[in-house]
Amino acid sequence: MHEDQPAEPAPQATRPAREGRDGGPRQDRPRGRGRPPGDRPKRREISGWVILDKGVGMTSTHAVAAVKRALNAKKAGHAGTLDPLASGILPIALGEATKTVPFVMDGRKAYVFSVTWGVETDTDDAEGRPVATSDDRPTQEQVEAMLPRFVGAIEQVPPRYSAIKIQGERAYDLARDGEVVELVARPVQIDRLAIVAHTPERTVIEAECGKGTYVRAIARDLGRALGCYGHVSALRRTRVGPFAEDQSCTIGALEAAEAEANAAVLRPVETALDAVPHVPVSRDMAMRLMRGQPVILRGRDAPTEGKAYATCGGVLVAVGDVERGELVPHRVFHLGGTAPRNG
């Protein structure tokens, strides 16, 4: 049950950012079947964010394909994989929004997960085979007393079945092939762990953490520290960066509506830049940025360093770095009338 993966460069093609370990090999449709090419709806140049509430049983890749199909979108990708057994927030970027995927993946995440005690598995979730068992069960007080050990800036060893690359190959591929996978601890930030419910067999925990944190590893390490072993048996992601459950929609709702109606669920591309300073620019400055040229920022409220994004007439133009009073664009956007606008 893979909960999150380290960020990669923003996708520049229609392929999603990455696939979880549970996604099987792609099965291409036989050529010549289905709707004749002339009857297929033309894919649209549409940009924005769909905040999907992914259900259990669907891979992230299939979720992206379903959203893309429901909106007749040309280009799509996702920000942070959820395995089939996990549910919750899966932000899906359409069109120009794919250029802002790294900003979402760098954001904080929130989860609710269940730890079943007494069994550790080789995958650290309910899909794996048992590798250690115990008849001991922790009390709620014992779990609560142990949680602070895993809060703050800590070192965490990723699960063997994870997307971490070892000499160019994914750890989960090596593990499936029976190879011994030795992963080194990495620094992660966990801001909060709190018990929601507890029984002798299972504890439900809320977590808030930074990118690269594995909830499965939290469950595994808690079980080891308590001397009773444990694994994640249920996982739901409730927030990714600026996106939360109250902004989400489901695949079923999208598939039941027309593509034009579904466009109403789109959130502006710049929603992903919620934590980045904003600077309005003139039309001449916008043209320079669109050509990849820096512009001088004026005004006492202009940022002096760090990331910033520029808009002209309420439309996103570019995002880049402010260096010595200039905004140097690293990504430029071609939105026009293809994206929703704030306000």
mmCIF file of C-alpha atoms in Angstrom:
data_model
loop_
_atom_site.group_PDB
_atom_site.id
_atom_site.type_symbol
_atom_site.label_atom_id
_atom_site.label_comp_id
_atom_site.label_asym_id
_atom_site.label_seq_id
_atom_site.Cartn_x
_atom_site.Cartn_y
_atom_site.Cartn_z
ATOM 1 C CA MET A 1 0.000 0.000 0.000
ATOM 2 C CA HIS A 2 2.230 2.716 -1.283
ATOM 3 C CA GLU A 3 1.373 6.098 0.156
ATOM 4 C CA ASP A 4 3.824 8.533 -1.359
ATOM 5 C CA GLN A 5 6.952 8.687 -3.454
ATOM 6 C CA PRO A 6 9.813 11.128 -3.813
ATOM 7 C CA ALA A 7 9.222 13.877 -6.335
ATOM 8 C CA GLU A 8 10.500 13.601 -9.894
ATOM 9 C CA PRO A 9 10.756 16.280 -12.596
ATOM 10 C CA ALA A 10 7.408 17.582 -13.796
ATOM 11 C CA PRO A 11 5.898 15.352 -16.475
ATOM 12 C CA GLN A 12 6.154 16.826 -19.950
ATOM 13 C CA ALA A 13 4.104 14.174 -21.683
ATOM 14 C CA THR A 14 0.801 12.466 -21.162
ATOM 15 C CA ARG A 15 2.355 9.718 -19.046
ATOM 16 C CA PRO A 16 1.589 10.052 -15.301
ATOM 17 C CA ALA A 17 4.427 10.942 -12.951
ATOM 18 C CA ARG A 18 4.865 7.301 -11.891
ATOM 19 C CA GLU A 19 3.103 4.019 -11.135
ATOM 20 C CA GLY A 20 2.777 2.233 -7.821
ATOM 21 C CA ARG A 21 4.276 -1.201 -7.191
ATOM 22 C CA ASP A 22 0.892 -2.861 -7.536
ATOM 23 C CA GLY A 23 0.260 -1.658 -11.093
ATOM 24 C CA GLY A 24 0.591 -4.629 -13.432
ATOM 25 C CA PRO A 25 1.967 -4.560 -16.977
ATOM 26 C CA ARG A 26 -0.021 -2.427 -19.373
ATOM 27 C CA GLN A 27 -2.386 -4.315 -21.642
ATOM 28 C CA ASP A 28 -2.816 -2.524 -24.932
ATOM 29 C CA ARG A 29 -6.192 -2.664 -26.606
ATOM 30 C CA PRO A 30 -6.332 -4.650 -29.847
ATOM 31 C CA ARG A 31 -6.161 -2.371 -32.840
ATOM 32 C CA GLY A 32 -9.244 -1.915 -34.946
ATOM 33 C CA ARG A 33 -11.744 -2.497 -32.156
ATOM 34 C CA GLY A 34 -14.109 -0.142 -30.423
ATOM 35 C CA ARG A 35 -15.413 3.156 -31.737
ATOM 36 C CA PRO A 36 -14.306 4.111 -35.271
ATOM 37 C CA PRO A 37 -11.652 6.861 -35.229
ATOM 38 C CA GLY A 38 -13.991 9.349 -36.889
ATOM 39 C CA ASP A 39 -16.542 8.944 -34.077
ATOM 40 C CA ARG A 40 -14.124 9.482 -31.200
ATOM 41 C CA PRO A 41 -14.438 12.855 -29.435
ATOM 42 C CA LYS A 42 -11.515 15.139 -30.120
ATOM 43 C CA ARG A 43 -9.214 15.585 -27.158
ATOM 44 C CA ARG A 44 -9.306 19.112 -25.750
ATOM 45 C CA GLU A 45 -6.552 21.472 -24.714
ATOM 46 C CA ILE A 46 -7.708 21.945 -21.136
ATOM 47 C CA SER A 47 -5.648 22.950 -18.120
ATOM 48 C CA GLY A 48 -6.281 22.820 -14.385
ATOM 49 C CA TRP A 49 -6.406 20.476 -11.407
ATOM 50 C CA VAL A 50 -8.947 17.752 -10.694
ATOM 51 C CA ILE A 51 -8.859 16.745 -7.025
ATOM 52 C CA LEU A 52 -9.875 13.115 -7.237
ATOM 53 C CA ASP A 53 -11.063 11.044 -4.309
ATOM 54 C CA LYS A 54 -9.647 7.735 -5.505
ATOM 55 C CA GLY A 55 -11.443 4.632 -4.372
ATOM 56 C CA VAL A 56 -9.907 1.361 -3.210
ATOM 57 C CA GLY A 57 -9.051 -1.038 -6.014
ATOM 58 C CA MET A 58 -7.917 1.457 -8.673
ATOM 59 C CA THR A 59 -4.317 2.198 -9.626
ATOM 60 C CA SER A 60 -3.200 5.790 -9.934
ATOM 61 C CA THR A 61 -2.508 5.282 -13.639
ATOM 62 C CA HIS A 62 -6.042 4.045 -14.262
ATOM 63 C CA ALA A 63 -7.429 6.960 -12.273
ATOM 64 C CA VAL A 64 -5.546 9.436 -14.470
ATOM 65 C CA ALA A 65 -6.806 7.688 -17.611
ATOM 66 C CA ALA A 66 -10.406 7.799 -16.348
ATOM 67 C CA VAL A 67 -10.236 11.534 -15.553
ATOM 68 C CA LYS A 68 -8.561 12.263 -18.864
ATOM 69 C CA ARG A 69 -11.299 10.367 -20.686
ATOM 70 C CA ALA A 70 -14.128 11.990 -18.718
ATOM 71 C CA LEU A 71 -12.906 15.491 -19.650
ATOM 72 C CA ASN A 72 -11.603 14.627 -23.142
ATOM 73 C CA ALA A 73 -8.282 16.094 -22.038
ATOM 74 C CA LYS A 74 -5.148 15.785 -24.157
ATOM 75 C CA LYS A 75 -2.579 15.727 -21.388
ATOM 76 C CA ALA A 76 -2.691 14.533 -17.780
ATOM 77 C CA GLY A 77 -0.508 13.400 -14.899
ATOM 78 C CA HIS A 78 -0.792 12.902 -11.147
ATOM 79 C CA ALA A 79 1.012 14.291 -8.118
ATOM 80 C CA GLY A 80 1.828 11.447 -5.740
ATOM 81 C CA THR A 81 0.891 7.798 -6.274
ATOM 82 C CA LEU A 82 -1.710 5.933 -4.248
ATOM 83 C CA ASP A 83 -1.647 2.137 -4.455
ATOM 84 C CA PRO A 84 -4.870 0.275 -5.291
ATOM 85 C CA LEU A 85 -5.575 -0.596 -1.632
ATOM 86 C CA ALA A 86 -5.261 3.045 -0.586
ATOM 87 C CA SER A 87 -8.001 5.630 -1.026
ATOM 88 C CA GLY A 88 -8.231 9.386 -0.844
ATOM 89 C CA ILE A 89 -6.816 12.508 -2.432
ATOM 90 C CA LEU A 90 -5.060 12.062 -5.770
ATOM 91 C CA PRO A 91 -4.448 15.452 -7.423
ATOM 92 C CA ILE A 92 -4.566 15.092 -11.206
ATOM 93 C CA ALA A 93 -2.997 17.756 -13.383
ATOM 94 C CA LEU A 94 -4.395 18.476 -16.835
ATOM 95 C CA GLY A 95 -2.578 20.312 -19.612
ATOM 96 C CA GLU A 96 -0.376 23.165 -18.398
ATOM 97 C CA ALA A 97 -0.990 22.148 -14.771
ATOM 98 C CA THR A 98 1.472 19.269 -15.270
ATOM 99 C CA LYS A 99 4.232 21.891 -15.101
ATOM 100 C CA THR A 100 3.307 22.594 -11.465
ATOM 101 C CA VAL A 101 3.303 18.958 -10.281
ATOM 102 C CA PRO A 102 6.595 19.308 -8.314
ATOM 103 C CA PHE A 103 5.109 22.104 -6.191
ATOM 104 C CA VAL A 104 2.250 19.826 -5.110
ATOM 105 C CA MET A 105 4.527 16.872 -4.450
ATOM 106 C CA ASP A 106 6.717 19.078 -2.270
ATOM 107 C CA GLY A 107 3.701 19.991 -0.122
ATOM 108 C CA ARG A 108 2.640 18.469 3.178
ATOM 109 C CA LYS A 109 0.518 15.302 3.206
ATOM 110 C CA ALA A 110 -2.092 14.066 5.671
ATOM 111 C CA TYR A 111 -3.222 10.455 6.160
ATOM 112 C CA VAL A 112 -5.482 8.295 8.289
ATOM 113 C CA PHE A 113 -4.191 4.736 8.540
ATOM 114 C CA SER A 114 -4.853 1.550 10.488
ATOM 115 C CA VAL A 115 -2.073 -0.533 11.997
ATOM 116 C CA THR A 116 -2.927 -4.181 12.612
ATOM 117 C CA TRP A 117 -0.761 -5.569 15.407
ATOM 118 C CA GLY A 118 0.887 -8.947 15.758
ATOM 119 C CA VAL A 119 2.138 -9.411 12.183
ATOM 120 C CA GLU A 120 4.895 -7.755 10.161
ATOM 121 C CA THR A 121 4.810 -8.432 6.417
ATOM 122 C CA ASP A 122 7.472 -8.199 3.730
ATOM 123 C CA THR A 123 5.555 -5.341 2.077
ATOM 124 C CA ASP A 124 4.631 -3.658 5.393
ATOM 125 C CA ASP A 125 0.962 -3.791 4.395
ATOM 126 C CA ALA A 126 -1.874 -6.315 4.184
ATOM 127 C CA GLU A 127 -0.841 -7.599 0.750
ATOM 128 C CA GLY A 128 2.461 -9.072 1.873
ATOM 129 C CA ARG A 129 3.395 -12.372 3.420
ATOM 130 C CA PRO A 130 4.100 -12.566 7.167
ATOM 131 C CA VAL A 131 7.777 -12.369 8.123
ATOM 132 C CA ALA A 132 7.406 -11.929 11.901
ATOM 133 C CA THR A 133 4.572 -12.534 14.361
ATOM 134 C CA SER A 134 3.835 -11.917 18.025
ATOM 135 C CA ASP A 135 1.054 -12.713 20.468
ATOM 136 C CA ASP A 136 1.635 -9.418 22.304
ATOM 137 C CA ARG A 137 -0.738 -6.510 21.766
ATOM 138 C CA PRO A 138 -0.065 -2.888 22.829
ATOM 139 C CA THR A 139 -2.383 -0.826 24.965
ATOM 140 C CA GLN A 140 -3.453 2.612 23.764
ATOM 141 C CA GLU A 141 -1.224 4.150 26.423
ATOM 142 C CA GLN A 142 1.777 2.219 25.139
ATOM 143 C CA VAL A 143 1.163 3.344 21.559
ATOM 144 C CA GLU A 144 0.678 6.972 22.646
ATOM 145 C CA ALA A 145 3.912 6.880 24.626
ATOM 146 C CA MET A 146 5.821 5.615 21.578
ATOM 147 C CA LEU A 147 4.478 8.086 18.981
ATOM 148 C CA PRO A 148 6.749 11.041 19.941
ATOM 149 C CA ARG A 149 9.766 8.943 18.936
ATOM 150 C CA PHE A 150 8.529 9.150 15.339
ATOM 151 C CA VAL A 151 7.624 12.845 15.217
ATOM 152 C CA GLY A 152 9.943 15.563 13.939
ATOM 153 C CA ALA A 153 12.973 15.220 11.686
ATOM 154 C CA ILE A 154 13.750 11.507 11.769
ATOM 155 C CA GLU A 155 15.649 8.905 9.771
ATOM 156 C CA GLN A 156 13.384 6.386 8.054
ATOM 157 C CA VAL A 157 14.250 3.236 6.086
ATOM 158 C CA PRO A 158 11.827 2.930 3.124
ATOM 159 C CA PRO A 159 9.927 -0.346 2.644
ATOM 160 C CA ARG A 160 11.592 -3.015 0.523
ATOM 161 C CA TYR A 161 8.627 -2.805 -1.822
ATOM 162 C CA SER A 162 8.941 0.854 -2.759
ATOM 163 C CA ALA A 163 9.786 2.906 -5.832
ATOM 164 C CA ILE A 164 13.233 3.841 -4.543
ATOM 165 C CA LYS A 165 15.838 3.249 -7.253
ATOM 166 C CA ILE A 166 18.836 1.014 -6.574
ATOM 167 C CA GLN A 167 21.431 1.196 -9.347
ATOM 168 C CA GLY A 168 18.723 2.258 -11.780
ATOM 169 C CA GLU A 169 16.101 -0.325 -10.797
ATOM 170 C CA ARG A 170 13.029 0.050 -8.606
ATOM 171 C CA ALA A 171 13.321 -1.621 -5.216
ATOM 172 C CA TYR A 172 9.958 -3.354 -5.645
ATOM 173 C CA ASP A 173 11.131 -4.974 -8.918
ATOM 174 C CA LEU A 174 14.247 -6.307 -7.227
ATOM 175 C CA ALA A 175 12.222 -7.556 -4.242
ATOM 176 C CA ARG A 176 9.757 -9.336 -6.525
ATOM 177 C CA ASP A 177 12.670 -11.079 -8.230
ATOM 178 C CA GLY A 178 13.793 -12.422 -4.863
ATOM 179 C CA GLU A 179 16.847 -10.216 -4.502
ATOM 180 C CA VAL A 180 17.834 -8.986 -1.062
ATOM 181 C CA VAL A 181 17.034 -5.284 -1.006
ATOM 182 C CA GLU A 182 19.000 -3.182 1.473
ATOM 183 C CA LEU A 183 17.734 0.387 1.646
ATOM 184 C CA VAL A 184 19.486 3.082 3.647
ATOM 185 C CA ALA A 185 17.681 5.404 6.041
ATOM 186 C CA ARG A 186 16.677 8.810 4.683
ATOM 187 C CA PRO A 187 15.687 11.997 6.502
ATOM 188 C CA VAL A 188 11.944 12.673 6.557
ATOM 189 C CA GLN A 189 9.762 15.139 8.422
ATOM 190 C CA ILE A 190 6.722 13.929 10.385
ATOM 191 C CA ASP A 191 4.797 16.810 11.925
ATOM 192 C CA ARG A 192 2.040 14.975 13.758
ATOM 193 C CA LEU A 193 0.891 11.508 14.813
ATOM 194 C CA ALA A 194 -2.318 11.116 16.817
ATOM 195 C CA ILE A 195 -4.486 8.137 17.774
ATOM 196 C CA VAL A 196 -8.041 8.238 16.395
ATOM 197 C CA ALA A 197 -9.224 4.850 17.681
ATOM 198 C CA HIS A 198 -7.737 1.810 19.392
ATOM 199 C CA THR A 199 -8.617 -1.833 19.975
ATOM 200 C CA PRO A 200 -6.312 -4.636 21.109
ATOM 201 C CA GLU A 201 -5.890 -5.751 17.486
ATOM 202 C CA ARG A 202 -5.749 -2.429 15.659
ATOM 203 C CA THR A 203 -4.918 1.266 16.100
ATOM 204 C CA VAL A 204 -6.127 4.038 13.791
ATOM 205 C CA ILE A 205 -3.685 6.939 13.514
ATOM 206 C CA GLU A 206 -3.705 10.359 11.852
ATOM 207 C CA ALA A 207 -0.430 11.539 10.329
ATOM 208 C CA GLU A 208 0.840 14.806 8.858
ATOM 209 C CA CYS A 209 4.182 14.593 7.109
ATOM 210 C CA GLY A 210 6.467 15.839 4.355
ATOM 211 C CA LYS A 211 7.362 14.363 0.992
ATOM 212 C CA GLY A 212 9.134 11.032 0.821
ATOM 213 C CA THR A 213 7.579 9.742 4.055
ATOM 214 C CA TYR A 214 6.284 6.175 3.977
ATOM 215 C CA VAL A 215 3.301 5.479 6.218
ATOM 216 C CA ARG A 216 4.008 1.769 5.873
ATOM 217 C CA ALA A 217 7.424 2.343 7.410
ATOM 218 C CA ILE A 218 5.847 4.196 10.341
ATOM 219 C CA ALA A 219 3.619 1.176 11.049
ATOM 220 C CA ARG A 220 6.517 -1.269 10.685
ATOM 221 C CA ASP A 221 8.816 0.713 12.974
ATOM 222 C CA LEU A 222 6.089 1.297 15.571
ATOM 223 C CA GLY A 223 5.456 -2.433 15.730
ATOM 224 C CA ARG A 224 9.129 -3.193 16.166
ATOM 225 C CA ALA A 225 9.575 -0.523 18.842
ATOM 226 C CA LEU A 226 6.550 -1.864 20.756
ATOM 227 C CA GLY A 227 7.807 -5.428 20.417
ATOM 228 C CA CYS A 228 4.572 -6.684 18.880
ATOM 229 C CA TYR A 229 5.094 -6.100 15.116
ATOM 230 C CA GLY A 230 2.555 -4.440 12.867
ATOM 231 C CA HIS A 231 1.539 -3.544 9.314
ATOM 232 C CA VAL A 232 -0.751 -1.053 7.563
ATOM 233 C CA SER A 233 -4.141 -2.631 6.927
ATOM 234 C CA ALA A 234 -5.993 0.467 5.669
ATOM 235 C CA LEU A 235 -4.806 3.828 4.373
ATOM 236 C CA ARG A 236 -6.558 7.019 3.301
ATOM 237 C CA ARG A 237 -4.851 10.229 2.180
ATOM 238 C CA THR A 238 -6.829 13.287 3.271
ATOM 239 C CA ARG A 239 -4.628 16.139 2.026
ATOM 240 C CA VAL A 240 -1.891 16.804 -0.522
ATOM 241 C CA GLY A 241 -0.404 20.302 -0.425
ATOM 242 C CA PRO A 242 -3.260 22.794 -0.912
ATOM 243 C CA PHE A 243 -5.780 20.081 -1.885
ATOM 244 C CA ALA A 244 -8.176 18.502 0.633
ATOM 245 C CA GLU A 245 -11.199 16.209 0.784
ATOM 246 C CA ASP A 246 -13.790 18.994 0.667
ATOM 247 C CA GLN A 247 -12.506 19.957 -2.808
ATOM 248 C CA SER A 248 -12.624 16.450 -4.242
ATOM 249 C CA CYS A 249 -14.816 14.538 -6.670
ATOM 250 C CA THR A 250 -15.130 10.865 -7.570
ATOM 251 C CA ILE A 251 -14.629 8.925 -10.782
ATOM 252 C CA GLY A 252 -18.296 7.918 -10.682
ATOM 253 C CA ALA A 253 -19.456 11.534 -10.600
ATOM 254 C CA LEU A 254 -17.162 12.476 -13.478
ATOM 255 C CA GLU A 255 -18.242 9.549 -15.621
ATOM 256 C CA ALA A 256 -21.916 10.330 -15.032
ATOM 257 C CA ALA A 257 -21.581 13.895 -16.356
ATOM 258 C CA GLU A 258 -20.736 15.361 -19.746
ATOM 259 C CA ALA A 259 -17.192 16.540 -20.419
ATOM 260 C CA GLU A 260 -18.278 20.188 -20.617
ATOM 261 C CA ALA A 261 -20.047 19.941 -17.248
ATOM 262 C CA ASN A 262 -17.002 18.253 -15.718
ATOM 263 C CA ALA A 263 -14.870 21.264 -16.618
ATOM 264 C CA ALA A 264 -16.567 23.013 -13.687
ATOM 265 C CA VAL A 265 -14.631 20.807 -11.240
ATOM 266 C CA LEU A 266 -11.298 22.139 -12.499
ATOM 267 C CA ARG A 267 -9.250 24.252 -10.143
ATOM 268 C CA PRO A 268 -6.885 26.880 -11.545
ATOM 269 C CA VAL A 269 -3.371 25.844 -12.451
ATOM 270 C CA GLU A 270 -1.931 28.342 -9.965
ATOM 271 C CA THR A 271 -3.753 26.630 -7.076
ATOM 272 C CA ALA A 272 -0.698 24.376 -6.928
ATOM 273 C CA LEU A 273 1.414 27.482 -6.243
ATOM 274 C CA ASP A 274 -0.482 28.361 -3.090
ATOM 275 C CA ALA A 275 2.715 28.615 -1.026
ATOM 276 C CA VAL A 276 4.626 30.608 -3.661
ATOM 277 C CA PRO A 277 4.675 34.459 -3.719
ATOM 278 C CA HIS A 278 2.648 36.044 -6.524
ATOM 279 C CA VAL A 279 3.606 39.073 -8.617
ATOM 280 C CA PRO A 280 1.337 40.771 -11.200
ATOM 281 C CA VAL A 281 3.180 41.940 -14.320
ATOM 282 C CA SER A 282 2.394 44.162 -17.283
ATOM 283 C CA ARG A 283 1.704 42.849 -20.763
ATOM 284 C CA ASP A 284 5.201 43.810 -21.949
ATOM 285 C CA MET A 285 6.767 42.024 -18.981
ATOM 286 C CA ALA A 286 4.572 38.996 -19.625
ATOM 287 C CA MET A 287 5.786 38.824 -23.220
ATOM 288 C CA ARG A 288 9.392 38.864 -22.037
ATOM 289 C CA LEU A 289 8.734 36.079 -19.564
ATOM 290 C CA MET A 290 7.002 34.021 -22.241
ATOM 291 C CA ARG A 291 10.171 34.280 -24.319
ATOM 292 C CA GLY A 292 12.196 32.979 -21.364
ATOM 293 C CA GLN A 293 13.676 36.377 -20.549
ATOM 294 C CA PRO A 294 13.962 37.752 -16.989
ATOM 295 C CA VAL A 295 12.096 40.867 -15.886
ATOM 296 C CA ILE A 296 12.902 43.408 -13.188
ATOM 297 C CA LEU A 297 10.410 43.405 -10.305
ATOM 298 C CA ARG A 298 9.520 46.786 -8.850
ATOM 299 C CA GLY A 299 7.554 47.837 -5.816
ATOM 300 C CA ARG A 300 8.121 47.407 -2.113
ATOM 301 C CA ASP A 301 5.953 44.269 -1.992
ATOM 302 C CA ALA A 302 7.932 42.453 -4.694
ATOM 303 C CA PRO A 303 9.806 39.362 -3.449
ATOM 304 C CA THR A 304 13.564 39.762 -3.294
ATOM 305 C CA GLU A 305 14.587 36.115 -3.581
ATOM 306 C CA GLY A 306 13.185 32.598 -3.839
ATOM 307 C CA LYS A 307 10.372 31.185 -5.950
ATOM 308 C CA ALA A 308 7.621 33.393 -7.396
ATOM 309 C CA TYR A 309 4.958 33.199 -10.066
ATOM 310 C CA ALA A 310 3.705 35.947 -12.350
ATOM 311 C CA THR A 311 0.243 36.673 -13.726
ATOM 312 C CA CYS A 312 -0.972 39.176 -16.285
ATOM 313 C CA GLY A 313 -4.623 40.154 -16.191
ATOM 314 C CA GLY A 314 -5.310 37.294 -13.776
ATOM 315 C CA VAL A 315 -3.788 34.667 -16.115
ATOM 316 C CA LEU A 316 -0.746 32.637 -15.040
ATOM 317 C CA VAL A 317 2.300 33.511 -17.157
ATOM 318 C CA ALA A 318 5.406 31.990 -15.564
ATOM 319 C CA VAL A 319 7.013 30.591 -12.447
ATOM 320 C CA GLY A 320 10.667 30.963 -11.614
ATOM 321 C CA ASP A 321 13.299 32.273 -9.229
ATOM 322 C CA VAL A 322 13.822 35.841 -8.077
ATOM 323 C CA GLU A 323 17.526 36.671 -8.329
ATOM 324 C CA ARG A 324 18.914 40.129 -7.577
ATOM 325 C CA GLY A 325 15.545 41.747 -8.111
ATOM 326 C CA GLU A 326 14.763 39.912 -11.354
ATOM 327 C CA LEU A 327 12.257 37.133 -11.956
ATOM 328 C CA VAL A 328 14.009 34.457 -14.015
ATOM 329 C CA PRO A 329 11.343 32.189 -15.576
ATOM 330 C CA HIS A 330 11.833 28.426 -15.419
ATOM 331 C CA ARG A 331 8.350 27.419 -16.555
ATOM 332 C CA VAL A 332 6.118 29.438 -18.846
ATOM 333 C CA PHE A 333 2.431 28.752 -19.354
ATOM 334 C CA HIS A 334 0.237 28.944 -22.430
ATOM 335 C CA LEU A 335 -3.228 29.102 -20.933
ATOM 336 C CA GLY A 336 -5.356 31.551 -22.890
ATOM 337 C CA GLY A 337 -8.968 30.452 -22.433
ATOM 338 C CA THR A 338 -8.203 26.819 -21.617
ATOM 339 C CA ALA A 339 -8.112 27.089 -17.838
ATOM 340 C CA PRO A 340 -10.337 28.306 -15.018
ATOM 341 C CA ARG A 341 -9.368 31.590 -13.410
ATOM 342 C CA ASN A 342 -9.374 32.618 -9.782
ATOM 343 C CA GLY A 343 -12.195 34.907 -8.766
#
